[in-house]
Every structure is written in structure tokens, then in C-alpha cells.
Amino acid sequence: MNPDKLFLVTGTEQTRKALHGQLLELFNELISIESFSIDEGLPDTFAEGPILISSPDLKKELEPFVTCDSEILEAIRTINVEKLETLLLLPEGSKVLVVSDTLESAAELIHQLIELGIQHVEFVPFKKGETTFDADLILSPGEMIHAPIHSAPKLDIGVRLIGSPTIQELANRFELSYLNSILTERQMKHAVSQQRLLTEAKTSALAAEKNLRLVVDHVSEGVIGVSASGVITAFNSVCESIFQLDRADVAGKAIQLSGLDQDVISYIVTGIEPFQLFSINGMEAAIYRNETNGIITATISRVSKASEINSAAAEWAKKGFTAKYTFDQIIGSHLSMLDTIGTAKKLALSELPVLIEGETGTGKELFAQAIHNGSGRRSGPFVAVNCSALSASLFESELFGYEAGAFTGAQKGGKKGLFEQANGGTLFLDEIGDISGDLQASLLRVLQEKEIRRVSGTQNIAVDVRIVAATNMNLREKMADGDFRADLFYRLNVFSIQIPPLRERKSDIPILAEEFLKRNRAVTRMDSKVMDMLMKEEWEGNVRELKNSIDYMLAVSDGKTIQLHDLPGKTVKKQKKKEKEAAPLQLTLMDKQEFVFILETIRISNENGEPASRRIISEISKAGSHPLTAQQVRHRLDFLEKHSYVTKGRGRAGTKITLEGMDFLHSLKSHLGNH
Ligand SMILES: Nc1ncnc2c1ncn2[C@@H]1O[C@H](COP(=O)(O)OP(=O)(O)OP(=O)(O)O)[C@@H](O)[C@H]1O
């Protein structure tokens, strides 16, 4: 046996490089290491020396290449714990698809992860060729290349390195015992730091869970969470008092064995209606259920009488104080949108203010309504007010109401303001960035004191209102400019969600378009070319603009198919313009310089009221660095005319630069400025 030689054999090139690097770092020049991978090909035969294989299933593949006295060592591999935080933070019961180069190695990784104590998620090894599976996360040890196409987020924890028992064994085998003490010390340090990292990661996962529990415990109604496998994952203190059960006896148990009434269980697990009334321990309670990816959240609120909800709801509906939309009706499958919806659903359960940020038409009001309907206040009123629509003084009396005789024209008995009307529900303040400094101060007071005082009133009135505010402005900038109070900003921005603009989630366009078509006329189809145009559009007005465009096309189409000529003119024109704007980028530097010279010459001639002809342009060019023949000028003018940058006239009229030509000239100049 060659005492100084070690062969390393792995399945893939990537693993080979990682493990070779690790061995080199550890054994430096003390052992000569030669490495091979199955993917890259094995040598015809191995010279003497032990062969370290990265996985037991390589033994079979090696058999034809090795002599019987070659010793094969199986490497024990370890997981890089630093990368595991995302995994630890996954909610209980999440499905994790584990992808590796072979099914065996995926199974081995799963075994190690479970050994590490990660038992709150369900690991499923990925079998090549499998097409239907359910996953909340795809995890791979540096073998993501084998992952199937799936929308779940991916976590690559990197190639698993050689673990300390194997390193130790190698050190002994190569009689590097003097290295052992160094190695042991290093390993100890490594083991300690890995353990520390794992503990830290676990602690932060626990902290996140504790945080969530805090939110859940501060909700004024009962919350029960049930995992996809039917285990109770949340049971807050309100639930403890409604059901007279201890959280400790219920959490972690299968819902069927939780001690809850059978009819409550069957509604929570399989109910179809959004809510149902139950009599629980002599009290009326309404249970609402929401199911997402098999995970169920049930919220329970006490009502003294079922009819109370119904009569109040009818009253609010009459005044338009109701929220129509729920999270299920928010359309979007882009990851950024799913993220936003996921966050909003969690925030809905809390009682604290939420600030919704997003460009105009992105669906801020939609989210505000869904938050209301997803909250414990869903059976209360939802009052929406646009802060930019009213003058400062009117707004104050609208929001806070007024007492009798507050001003001329005031109602006789005074009037309840929107805060009072929203009592027990949600007040949606749209375009909050527009409110005046005085109103900012009043609003801050209400948020702090939870009381209002009517205009001309002398008494404070307690209000129980949750604020959801929205803005399409950058409030941080407004705050920095002194136009928005920082204390109000931080009160409103306890939680915030950002709705991504449509141009950053173009994959949502087809499903939105389909939905808007369906809502109007089920029979109308859309030509695929129209969809292509819609996908190219920038949608400055976001979903609202898309919806309006589809409504317009439905109105002008033949009722069967929406075709290119049904597109609103603006969409087509804007795209043609964009194509033109892109043109300078495809021109050479020389072209750009020549076009700048020609357009500039035409512009100056036009300004001086002189004709700009091919001949004159050519003459002037001869004095500069780009002499052009009349023929060359003609070609360039043809190009410019074709793109509507100039118009050519005969005789004295000469060539004229157009508005678009001016734009083109500016954009060329700015491109040249970069050279
Ligand atoms: N994700 C979505 N799914 C379905 N409809 C949507 C979605 N986003 C927006 N819409 C629709 O687009 C229109 C505009 O939405 P909304 O009024 O909520 O936007 P907004 O951000 O509040 O606008 P503004 O800033 O002008 O107040 C509405 O008709 C809404 O129903």
C-alpha cells in the first residue's frame, strides 16, 4: 500500500471538488490526494492506496475498477448547520422535498436531519421522474440541478462535507497521529460551534414561534391552528376560556382527540360555510374557518345572540360599511404576491395597525378589505375613507363627527364621525400621505388614547377601531422632508405590507386578465397576440389599468374574441414608442455620433428658419470629424424618416426634426455621454 496516497471517489464533479478541497485543507501536503467522480469518468484501474468513497452506493460502481486488496473506506458526511435556519423556521407540518443525486443519498440526508432534531416538518425524498408532489420547500445538499420544476422556494444547504469520524480514521490510517491532537482540537471547536449554531437557529425559530403566539394571544377572539396532518398547533388563551380547556392539554394533539365537541371538530376540519354558530358551554359563539394548503385557522368569537350579528350587518350594509373581498379573491400566483398575501393573512389576526404600501391600482383597498374579513372584526363595520378627497376642515368633522351647532349647516343633533361609525370594526384610511399636519396630530392622539372628541364637543368618546392605512407615496421620504410626522408614521407602520407593482409580477397578468374576462362575459376569448401585448405593457396604473383595458376591449370587441385591433390605442402606441427608444442601443458608436450630428444640424437649421437639405448637411459635415457624402446623408435621413424622427420636404421646406426626433436626439446624447 502506498502510505501517502488517497483516492477519493464521488458521484458528481461538484461533490468531488468540495471534498477534495476539504481534504487538501486538512492534510495539506501530507497525503497525496487524487480524486475522481462517476460523472467525469473513472480511471481504468486504481493504483495502490485506500479509496475513500463519498457514499456507500458507489461501492458497487467501483467493483470493476479495483483489485481485491484495495481498501474502500466509506466517508461519513455531515450537514452544514449554518444553512439550516430557513428549515427550522418553517411552520409545523410543512412538507420538505429533499433532492439529491440519488434516492439513497436523499434518504440519508433526511435521516441526518431528523437525527439533528429537526422533526417539526415532513421530509419526502424526491424520486427522479416523479411529477406530482406537494412541497413547501425544496432542499438539496448542492444537488439542486436534479430538482423538479416547482414553485416552492429552494434551499441549497451545500455539499455535505466529510465528518470528523472519517477524518480521524484517515489520520490514523496515514499515521498522522501527531495531527490527531490538532485535529481533535479543531474538531472539538467545530463541533462546539456547529452545536452553538444549531442552538441559535433553534432559538430563533422558537422566538419566531413565540412571537406568533404573542400575536395570537393578543387577539380578542379565539384562534385555533390545525396543521395539514390534523394536529392542533395553536390554541390561544381566549380559546382556553371559551372551551374551558387547557392549552397544554390540547396543543400538539390530533384535533379528534383534543376534547373539543365533535360538531365543532367536524366544522373546523371539513366545514364549507365561511362561518357557523355554535353553542359552547352555554354561550353562543361564531366559528370562522380558513384553509390554505391544508392548514386550517379557525377563529371563534362570542356573540350574545346570533341575531345581533345579522341585524348589525344589515345596518352596515345599508351604509356601505362592508368589506366585500376576502384573501381568496385576491388573484396572484407570483411568489412576491403569495408572500404579501401570506404576511397579510398573519397580520389580519392581530389588532395592531397595518400600513399598506403600493402604487396606485395595485389592490391596496382590496387587501384592506381582506384584512378586515380575515380579522376578528369581520362581523363589525369596514369604513373606508379617502384622505385626499376632502378639505382639511371637512375631513376633521367627517372623521371625528361634530356636536349640535358646531357650524352653520351642521345637522341639528350633531353627527357621528367615521371613527364612531367604525366602532368594533376597521377604519381604512386610503392615501394617508395626503393628510394635513393638524389632522396628523389629531389622528396620532386617537391612536394613542383610543378616544375621539367631536368637533365642538367637550367629552371624549372611547372608540374601538383598528386602523388600516394605505399610501402610494414614500412616507419615509415625506417624513425626512418634515411633511409627515415621524411619531404617526411609526404608530401606523407597526406592521406593513408592500404590494408589488404589476410590472414586477407579469406572470400574474394572464390569470388576472382571465378573471376580468370571466367576470364580464364568459363567452369572450382573447387572441394570444393580445395577451402578448398585455404582457409587454408596463402597466403604470397596475391592476386597475389592466381591468379598465379589458373592460374597454370587451365593449369594442365583436363579443366572441378580443383581437389586436380592440386594444386601447394607447397600449399599441406606447409599445411602438418603446421599441424606438430601444433602437439607439443597437446602433454602433459611430452611427450614434453621425445621427447626433445630423439631427443637431437639422434642429439648428430649423430654429434659424433655414432649410436643411442633404447637400447642406453633407457640406457642414466636411468641416467636422465625421465627413459624410451626400449619399451617406441620404441613407441616414431615410432611416430617420422611417422612424418618424424627421419629415422630408422638398425645396425650401427642407427636412424638419419631429418631436420624436428631439427625444431620439436627447436619448442618443445621453447614451454618448456614457462613453
Ligand atoms: N390581485 C388582484 N386580484 C383581483 N383584483 C384586483 C387585484 N388587485 C387589484 N384588483 C382590482 O383592481 C382595482 C384596483 O384595486 P384597488 O382599488 O384595491 O387599488 P388601490 O391600490 O387601492 O388603488 P388607489 O391607490 O388608486 O387607491 C379594483 O377593481 C380591484 O378589485
XYZ file of C-alpha atoms and ligand atoms in Angstrom:
706
model
C 0.000 0.000 0.000
C 1.238 3.410 -0.860
C 1.170 5.036 2.565
C 0.900 8.548 1.201
C -1.745 8.168 -1.425
C -5.506 8.519 -1.054
C -8.079 8.164 -3.804
C -11.348 9.959 -3.465
C -14.337 8.840 -5.500
C -17.602 10.747 -5.586
C -20.769 10.667 -7.685
C -20.645 14.165 -9.105
C -17.960 16.660 -10.046
C -19.336 19.215 -7.617
C -19.040 16.862 -4.624
C -15.577 15.786 -5.770
C -14.316 19.372 -5.829
C -15.810 20.208 -2.436
C -14.447 17.101 -0.689
C -11.068 17.289 -2.421
C -10.759 20.877 -1.224
C -11.661 19.865 2.324
C -9.089 17.052 2.386
C -6.397 19.303 0.949
C -7.080 21.903 3.573
C -6.848 19.326 6.357
C -3.937 17.210 5.183
C -2.146 19.830 3.192
C 0.875 18.166 1.552
C 0.959 15.207 3.917
C -1.138 12.930 1.771
C -1.290 12.980 -1.973
C -4.935 13.011 -2.983
C -6.262 12.018 -6.356
C -9.972 12.381 -6.951
C -12.488 11.070 -9.489
C -16.201 11.243 -9.978
C -18.569 8.844 -11.679
C -19.934 11.731 -13.759
C -16.496 12.670 -15.100
C -15.352 9.041 -15.512
C -13.152 6.680 -13.533
C -9.599 5.556 -14.472
C -9.180 2.042 -15.878
C -7.675 0.915 -12.649
C -6.633 2.387 -9.320
C -3.035 2.171 -8.157
C -2.404 1.114 -4.598
C -3.924 3.183 -1.854
C -7.146 3.338 0.053
C -10.185 4.644 -1.796
C -12.467 6.948 0.082
C -15.988 6.905 -1.340
C -18.436 9.701 -0.676
C -21.461 7.469 -0.436
C -21.970 3.725 0.206
C -23.845 3.206 -3.053
C -20.635 3.950 -5.005
C -19.101 0.670 -3.830
C -20.917 -1.342 -6.488
C -19.917 1.023 -9.264
C -16.285 0.782 -8.215
C -16.054 -3.000 -8.202
C -14.908 -3.442 -11.830
C -12.067 -0.968 -11.315
C -10.406 -2.121 -8.136
C -8.226 -5.041 -7.208
C -9.297 -7.154 -4.282
C -6.693 -5.721 -1.937
C -7.678 -2.114 -2.468
C -9.266 -0.883 0.647
C -12.527 1.024 0.329
C -13.475 3.486 3.059
C -16.968 4.915 3.274
C -16.992 8.572 4.231
C -19.358 9.693 6.929
C -20.664 13.055 5.825
C -22.006 15.935 7.901
C -24.521 18.686 7.282
C -23.559 22.323 7.297
C -25.688 23.522 10.169
C -25.242 27.197 9.311
C -27.604 26.797 6.393
C -30.426 25.225 8.326
C -32.144 28.281 9.758
C -34.708 28.556 6.947
C -35.624 24.957 7.580
C -36.018 25.499 11.295
C -38.283 28.464 10.701
C -40.749 26.525 8.572
C -44.143 26.120 10.190
C -45.013 22.812 11.831
C -46.172 20.187 9.385
C -44.575 21.834 6.300
C -43.608 19.453 3.512
C -39.937 19.467 2.539
C -38.934 17.726 -0.659
C -35.331 16.512 -0.364
C -33.495 16.332 -3.664
C -30.121 14.676 -4.136
C -28.319 12.843 -6.924
C -29.715 9.516 -5.742
C -32.721 8.475 -3.732
C -30.403 6.804 -1.207
C -28.437 9.938 -0.586
C -31.671 11.940 -0.159
C -32.834 9.336 2.361
C -29.508 9.519 4.187
C -29.736 13.301 4.403
C -33.264 13.038 5.786
C -32.034 10.594 8.403
C -29.295 13.031 9.449
C -31.681 15.980 9.594
C -34.032 14.031 11.840
C -31.087 12.993 13.993
C -30.218 16.664 14.369
C -33.621 17.120 15.940
C -35.463 18.669 13.004
C -38.710 16.870 13.435
C -41.366 19.533 13.031
C -41.519 19.191 9.233
C -42.280 16.261 6.976
C -39.346 15.222 4.768
C -40.070 13.499 1.488
C -37.206 12.126 -0.654
C -37.521 13.080 -4.307
C -37.675 10.225 -6.786
C -36.414 11.124 -10.248
C -39.202 11.289 -12.791
C -41.879 11.928 -10.207
C -44.127 14.750 -11.338
C -46.837 15.163 -8.752
C -45.864 16.172 -5.287
C -46.660 18.694 -2.688
C -43.841 20.815 -1.233
C -43.460 23.971 0.835
C -39.675 23.915 0.390
C -37.221 22.078 -1.811
C -33.982 21.267 -0.017
C -30.818 19.922 -1.557
C -27.206 19.311 -0.488
C -25.676 21.017 -3.525
C -27.662 18.894 -5.993
C -30.412 21.340 -6.882
C -29.725 20.582 -10.517
C -31.798 17.403 -10.037
C -34.753 19.339 -8.619
C -38.057 19.204 -10.479
C -39.735 22.371 -11.742
C -41.860 23.589 -8.868
C -42.836 26.941 -7.452
C -41.791 26.133 -3.869
C -38.783 28.107 -2.541
C -35.443 26.309 -2.758
C -32.805 25.892 -0.056
C -29.403 24.616 -1.073
C -27.519 23.652 2.078
C -24.346 22.968 0.111
C -22.363 19.797 -0.352
C -22.156 17.706 2.812
C -18.529 17.588 3.941
C -16.575 14.667 5.408
C -17.387 14.254 9.081
C -14.910 14.058 11.927
C -15.013 10.251 12.490
C -13.788 9.741 8.935
C -11.139 12.462 9.222
C -9.940 10.821 12.415
C -9.842 7.438 10.728
C -7.781 8.850 7.841
C -5.339 10.495 10.237
C -4.826 7.133 11.966
C -4.532 5.228 8.719
C -1.828 7.532 7.404
C -0.099 7.501 10.770
C -0.505 11.169 11.227
C -1.220 10.662 14.895
C 0.668 13.829 15.775
C -2.016 15.529 13.723
C -4.658 13.940 15.848
C -4.334 16.330 18.713
C -4.550 19.299 16.361
C -7.434 17.693 14.530
C -9.235 16.798 17.706
C -8.928 20.333 18.934
C -10.188 21.636 15.606
C -12.965 19.104 15.557
C -13.965 19.971 19.073
C -14.097 23.619 18.154
C -16.006 22.780 15.023
C -18.428 20.534 16.880
C -18.964 23.177 19.529
C -19.546 25.910 17.008
C -21.902 23.696 14.988
C -23.853 22.896 18.122
C -23.955 26.567 19.043
C -25.231 27.464 15.593
C -27.867 24.796 15.771
C -28.971 26.013 19.174
C -29.044 29.602 17.954
C -31.028 28.640 14.915
C -33.434 26.654 17.057
C -33.735 29.562 19.493
C -34.577 31.982 16.733
C -37.141 29.535 15.394
C -38.602 29.321 18.862
C -38.518 33.112 19.176
C -40.415 33.423 15.904
C -42.940 30.921 17.142
C -43.194 32.760 20.451
C -43.721 35.991 18.557
C -46.533 34.473 16.598
C -48.013 33.119 19.791
C -47.821 36.643 21.263
C -49.783 37.988 18.312
C -52.265 35.156 18.577
C -52.637 35.669 22.317
C -53.366 39.349 21.877
C -56.217 38.774 19.532
C -59.555 39.464 21.121
C -61.025 36.244 19.831
C -60.173 32.588 19.993
C -57.696 31.199 17.482
C -57.155 27.515 16.734
C -54.482 26.425 14.252
C -54.588 22.931 12.786
C -51.705 21.503 10.747
C -52.200 19.664 7.489
C -51.851 16.398 9.381
C -54.691 17.351 11.737
C -52.602 18.321 14.769
C -53.533 21.395 16.835
C -50.658 23.863 16.505
C -52.239 26.936 18.110
C -54.819 27.326 20.857
C -54.786 30.775 22.382
C -55.848 31.990 25.795
C -59.271 33.177 24.579
C -59.911 29.624 23.357
C -58.912 28.313 26.783
C -61.689 30.342 28.350
C -64.329 29.700 25.659
C -63.835 25.937 25.584
C -62.665 25.667 29.193
C -59.703 23.582 28.128
C -56.020 23.996 28.944
C -53.682 24.817 26.071
C -51.204 22.277 27.449
C -53.823 19.520 27.137
C -54.785 20.438 23.602
C -51.756 21.743 21.689
C -49.800 19.078 19.862
C -52.753 16.645 19.931
C -54.714 15.366 16.977
C -57.837 17.541 16.800
C -60.043 14.453 17.016
C -58.553 13.695 20.448
C -58.488 17.280 21.680
C -61.629 17.196 23.788
C -63.445 19.752 21.613
C -67.099 18.996 20.774
C -67.498 16.672 17.834
C -69.645 19.129 15.814
C -67.049 21.887 16.357
C -64.300 19.499 15.206
C -66.150 18.423 12.110
C -66.905 22.053 11.136
C -63.250 23.077 11.668
C -61.923 20.117 9.711
C -64.389 19.877 6.851
C -66.767 22.878 7.073
C -67.783 24.547 3.820
C -69.561 27.674 5.065
C -67.238 30.587 5.974
C -68.714 30.615 9.477
C -71.125 28.718 11.671
C -72.784 29.421 15.001
C -72.352 27.038 17.928
C -73.471 26.903 21.486
C -70.339 26.346 23.567
C -70.549 25.997 27.342
C -73.876 27.806 27.398
C -72.710 30.663 25.180
C -73.316 31.487 21.551
C -70.112 31.609 19.509
C -69.397 32.088 15.845
C -66.567 29.997 14.413
C -64.943 31.131 11.165
C -62.643 28.824 9.279
C -59.951 29.475 6.695
C -57.986 26.769 4.968
C -54.775 27.336 2.997
C -52.727 24.416 1.676
C -54.414 22.102 4.137
C -53.522 24.298 7.118
C -56.644 25.445 8.926
C -57.087 28.536 11.051
C -60.319 28.790 12.956
C -61.310 31.921 14.838
C -64.004 31.933 17.454
C -65.884 34.957 18.724
C -68.535 35.115 21.346
C -71.884 36.593 20.425
C -74.659 37.074 22.895
C -77.276 36.378 20.272
C -76.917 35.161 16.729
C -79.395 37.766 15.565
C -77.116 40.523 16.907
C -74.618 39.855 14.130
C -77.268 39.762 11.467
C -79.083 42.964 12.373
C -75.876 44.964 12.778
C -74.572 43.591 9.482
C -77.740 44.698 7.701
C -77.347 48.189 9.149
C -73.731 48.499 7.967
C -74.543 47.101 4.558
C -77.135 49.872 4.165
C -74.450 52.471 4.843
C -71.901 50.765 2.595
C -69.698 49.959 5.572
C -68.930 46.436 4.496
C -65.863 44.756 3.051
C -66.559 42.620 0.023
C -63.221 40.992 -0.619
C -61.526 38.117 1.177
C -57.996 36.798 0.665
C -59.355 34.044 -1.581
C -60.447 36.676 -4.078
C -57.057 38.315 -4.398
C -55.658 36.976 -7.627
C -51.951 36.379 -7.993
C -49.616 33.434 -8.105
C -46.301 35.281 -8.424
C -44.074 34.455 -5.454
C -43.893 38.101 -4.378
C -47.686 38.260 -4.312
C -48.035 34.957 -2.449
C -45.554 36.306 0.077
C -47.547 39.511 0.533
C -50.821 37.610 0.895
C -49.201 35.231 3.414
C -47.940 38.132 5.528
C -51.262 39.975 5.297
C -53.139 36.876 6.469
C -50.967 36.676 9.572
C -51.265 40.400 10.277
C -55.037 40.233 9.863
C -55.241 38.264 13.095
C -53.615 40.986 15.131
C -55.315 44.111 16.468
C -52.480 46.463 15.573
C -52.465 48.999 12.725
C -51.240 47.916 9.305
C -49.748 50.179 6.658
C -50.263 49.028 3.084
C -47.782 50.436 0.596
C -48.156 50.118 -3.147
C -48.504 52.058 -6.354
C -51.881 53.234 -7.495
C -54.207 50.437 -8.616
C -52.180 47.594 -7.092
C -55.058 46.495 -4.888
C -54.455 48.321 -1.612
C -58.162 48.638 -0.817
C -58.649 45.009 -1.799
C -56.026 43.994 0.760
C -57.532 46.294 3.401
C -60.923 44.611 2.923
C -59.394 41.139 3.004
C -57.512 42.031 6.200
C -60.773 43.165 7.789
C -62.555 39.997 6.697
C -59.666 37.869 7.896
C -59.667 39.532 11.326
C -61.698 39.112 14.455
C -63.506 42.295 13.435
C -65.057 40.763 10.344
C -68.518 40.929 11.844
C -68.001 44.648 12.577
C -68.149 47.533 10.087
C -65.482 48.285 7.481
C -65.350 52.020 6.864
C -63.174 53.288 4.014
C -62.225 56.921 3.619
C -60.046 58.590 1.040
C -57.889 61.150 2.839
C -57.120 63.155 -0.292
C -60.764 63.630 -1.253
C -61.763 66.144 1.448
C -60.503 69.526 2.580
C -58.743 69.582 5.959
C -61.671 71.142 7.874
C -64.346 68.943 6.332
C -62.204 65.947 6.901
C -61.906 66.607 10.600
C -65.696 66.681 11.071
C -66.076 63.632 8.800
C -63.620 61.646 10.859
C -64.497 62.804 14.348
C -68.101 63.987 13.912
C -69.497 67.158 15.436
C -71.839 68.334 18.166
C -75.067 70.202 17.527
C -74.451 73.762 16.336
C -70.776 73.206 15.636
C -71.031 75.270 12.447
C -73.627 76.688 10.101
C -75.198 73.929 8.118
C -74.394 71.338 10.767
C -77.064 68.702 11.428
C -79.371 69.501 14.321
C -78.472 66.739 16.708
C -74.789 66.648 15.720
C -73.279 63.805 13.757
C -71.290 60.696 14.401
C -67.921 60.727 12.669
C -66.397 57.817 10.778
C -64.384 56.761 13.828
C -67.561 56.253 15.808
C -69.260 54.558 12.903
C -66.332 52.163 12.563
C -66.572 51.215 16.237
C -65.939 47.489 16.653
C -64.578 47.289 13.113
C -61.873 48.625 10.820
C -61.257 52.151 9.536
C -59.409 52.165 6.226
C -57.546 55.438 5.668
C -56.628 55.482 1.989
C -53.940 57.898 0.736
C -52.847 58.673 4.272
C -49.845 60.592 2.897
C -52.196 63.408 1.958
C -53.464 64.399 5.394
C -52.650 67.820 6.795
C -50.335 68.439 9.724
C -53.277 69.230 12.061
C -55.058 66.054 11.168
C -51.872 64.096 11.607
C -51.742 65.376 15.183
C -55.410 64.502 15.837
C -55.020 61.070 14.357
C -51.959 60.399 16.464
C -53.977 61.327 19.563
C -56.735 58.874 18.682
C -54.242 56.118 18.088
C -52.621 56.805 21.449
C -55.734 57.422 23.546
C -58.272 55.296 21.679
C -60.701 58.146 22.207
C -62.086 60.844 19.975
C -63.629 64.203 20.647
C -66.248 65.505 18.260
C -65.746 68.967 16.699
C -67.104 71.457 19.300
C -67.546 68.559 21.697
C -66.449 68.593 25.296
C -66.412 64.900 26.036
C -64.091 62.174 24.949
C -65.751 59.175 23.398
C -63.982 55.793 23.564
C -63.662 54.073 20.209
C -62.577 50.539 19.446
C -61.304 50.776 15.910
C -58.482 49.071 14.075
C -56.687 51.321 11.598
C -55.520 50.062 8.245
C -53.842 52.833 6.264
C -52.617 52.853 2.686
C -50.299 55.019 0.674
C -48.772 55.179 -2.763
C -46.233 57.742 -1.577
C -42.916 57.170 0.037
C -43.838 58.129 3.600
C -40.237 57.776 4.768
C -39.222 60.462 2.298
C -42.154 62.640 3.360
C -41.064 62.149 6.938
C -37.488 63.130 6.084
C -38.812 66.287 4.383
C -40.808 67.117 7.509
C -44.169 66.607 5.737
C -45.230 63.570 7.719
C -44.929 63.200 11.477
C -42.459 60.508 12.465
C -44.452 59.564 15.589
C -47.589 59.000 13.496
C -45.613 57.067 10.893
C -44.258 54.651 13.470
C -47.704 54.192 15.030
C -49.266 53.363 11.666
C -46.349 51.304 10.460
C -46.354 48.760 13.297
C -46.911 46.212 10.567
C -46.587 46.927 6.890
C -47.091 45.104 3.648
C -45.804 46.111 0.238
C -47.901 45.200 -2.773
C -45.604 44.681 -5.756
C -46.464 46.600 -8.935
C -47.871 44.553 -11.818
C -44.779 45.060 -13.990
C -42.749 43.151 -11.383
C -45.117 40.172 -11.459
C -46.000 39.854 -15.107
C -46.839 36.187 -14.692
C -49.996 37.370 -12.895
C -51.258 39.200 -15.997
C -52.833 36.169 -17.752
C -54.707 34.991 -14.650
C -55.921 38.491 -13.857
C -56.981 39.021 -17.478
C -58.851 35.722 -17.481
C -60.633 36.603 -14.272
C -61.694 40.034 -15.555
C -62.947 38.449 -18.782
C -64.882 35.862 -16.815
C -66.443 38.498 -14.606
C -67.805 40.283 -17.639
C -68.767 37.914 -20.392
C -67.947 34.286 -20.003
C -68.044 33.642 -23.761
C -65.421 36.163 -24.882
C -61.959 34.759 -25.635
C -58.724 36.644 -26.049
C -56.435 36.269 -29.034
C -52.974 35.154 -27.913
C -51.394 38.141 -29.680
C -53.441 40.444 -27.450
C -52.147 38.609 -24.409
C -48.586 39.042 -25.725
C -49.178 42.796 -25.964
C -50.647 42.871 -22.456
C -47.565 41.071 -21.158
C -45.287 43.678 -22.747
C -47.149 46.621 -21.280
C -45.618 48.499 -18.319
C -48.984 48.990 -16.520
C -48.282 52.237 -14.748
C -51.883 52.105 -13.473
C -51.335 48.482 -12.415
C -54.260 46.064 -11.979
C -56.847 48.833 -12.240
C -55.433 49.885 -15.623
C -55.401 46.262 -16.794
C -59.003 45.827 -15.660
C -60.074 49.045 -17.389
C -58.307 47.994 -20.609
C -60.108 44.653 -20.566
C -63.461 46.319 -19.877
C -62.768 48.643 -22.821
C -61.812 45.765 -25.139
C -64.915 43.840 -24.146
C -67.011 46.848 -25.057
C -65.465 47.318 -28.514
C -64.894 43.647 -29.438
C -67.261 41.555 -31.529
C -68.319 39.722 -28.377
C -66.545 36.491 -29.349
C -62.826 37.174 -29.472
C -60.782 40.146 -28.372
C -58.344 40.933 -31.145
C -55.346 43.180 -31.641
C -57.425 45.997 -33.110
C -59.562 46.061 -29.931
C -56.568 47.107 -27.824
C -56.831 50.635 -26.483
C -54.778 52.829 -28.905
C -52.513 53.962 -26.120
C -51.180 50.453 -25.466
C -50.095 49.971 -29.074
C -48.603 53.452 -29.402
C -46.737 53.197 -26.129
C -45.134 49.935 -27.216
C -44.120 51.264 -30.626
C -42.508 54.160 -28.826
C -40.684 51.766 -26.561
C -39.344 49.815 -29.491
C -37.995 53.069 -30.913
C -36.423 54.036 -27.623
C -34.604 50.736 -27.613
C -33.154 51.460 -31.043
C -30.165 53.630 -30.006
C -28.804 50.715 -28.060
C -28.423 48.661 -31.222
C -26.537 51.380 -33.110
C -22.759 51.489 -33.230
C -20.924 54.331 -31.556
C -20.104 55.768 -34.995
C -23.790 55.580 -36.053
C -24.849 57.353 -32.902
C -22.308 60.131 -33.406
C -23.381 60.616 -37.013
C -27.072 60.688 -36.115
C -26.408 63.211 -33.382
C -24.541 65.390 -35.858
C -27.314 65.154 -38.499
C -30.196 65.721 -36.100
C -28.390 68.556 -34.351
C -27.686 70.225 -37.711
C -31.357 69.877 -38.716
C -32.502 71.188 -35.351
C -30.270 74.289 -35.549
C -31.284 74.957 -39.168
C -34.959 74.577 -38.246
C -34.524 77.006 -35.352
C -32.856 79.527 -37.660
C -35.604 79.123 -40.263
C -33.137 77.763 -42.777
C -33.762 74.665 -44.920
C -31.770 71.595 -44.005
C -31.049 69.632 -47.159
C -28.954 66.537 -47.802
C -26.358 68.663 -49.611
C -26.089 71.296 -46.870
C -25.727 68.643 -44.143
C -23.001 66.936 -46.162
C -21.174 70.265 -46.687
C -21.248 71.136 -42.981
C -20.053 67.616 -42.050
C -16.860 68.068 -44.048
C -15.653 70.688 -41.575
C -16.022 68.272 -38.647
C -14.685 64.908 -37.564
C -17.329 62.881 -39.442
C -17.305 63.901 -43.095
C -20.348 62.425 -44.847
C -21.048 62.244 -48.559
C -24.498 63.378 -49.797
C -25.232 59.713 -50.468
C -24.400 58.750 -46.870
C -26.559 61.573 -45.562
C -29.436 60.332 -47.743
C -29.249 56.822 -46.225
C -29.260 58.218 -42.733
C -32.121 60.586 -43.457
C -34.121 57.659 -44.855
C -33.587 55.770 -41.584
C -34.601 58.829 -39.551
C -37.706 59.367 -41.656
C -38.719 55.726 -41.385
C -38.703 56.064 -37.617
C -40.609 59.397 -37.767
C -37.664 61.299 -36.347
C -37.649 63.717 -39.309
C -40.005 64.723 -42.085
C -38.603 65.372 -45.524
C -39.966 68.237 -47.610
C -38.954 69.477 -50.992
C -37.173 72.768 -51.733
C -37.309 75.470 -49.113
C -39.357 73.403 -46.695
C -36.345 71.098 -46.338
C -36.014 68.413 -43.680
C -37.554 69.010 -40.240
C -36.919 67.314 -36.951
C -40.041 65.914 -35.230
C -40.914 65.790 -31.541
C -39.930 62.141 -31.521
C -36.710 63.129 -33.308
C -35.944 65.546 -30.468
C -36.495 62.718 -27.961
C -34.258 60.447 -30.015
C -31.567 63.130 -30.155
C -31.696 63.561 -26.375
C -31.507 59.856 -25.764
C -28.583 59.472 -28.192
C -26.756 62.298 -26.476
C -27.273 60.763 -23.091
C -26.038 57.392 -24.393
C -22.953 59.081 -25.836
C -22.412 60.878 -22.569
C -21.743 57.442 -21.083
C -18.907 56.698 -23.488
N -54.751 40.938 -7.082
C -55.946 41.357 -7.517
N -56.898 40.469 -7.809
C -58.110 40.869 -8.269
N -58.429 42.133 -8.481
C -57.525 43.070 -8.206
C -56.226 42.735 -7.701
N -55.532 43.859 -7.500
C -56.340 44.872 -7.846
N -57.540 44.402 -8.278
C -58.659 45.221 -8.782
O -58.065 46.402 -9.316
C -58.817 47.532 -8.954
C -57.956 48.486 -8.164
O -57.736 47.968 -6.867
P -57.758 48.894 -5.559
O -58.803 49.947 -5.641
O -57.762 47.998 -4.383
O -56.312 49.570 -5.743
P -55.597 50.679 -4.840
O -54.166 50.300 -4.759
O -56.346 50.842 -3.559
O -55.728 51.955 -5.758
P -55.510 53.524 -5.331
O -54.063 53.685 -4.998
O -55.864 54.229 -6.579
O -56.430 53.775 -4.189
C -60.037 47.034 -8.222
O -61.076 46.867 -9.153
C -59.577 45.701 -7.676
O -60.674 44.862 -7.496
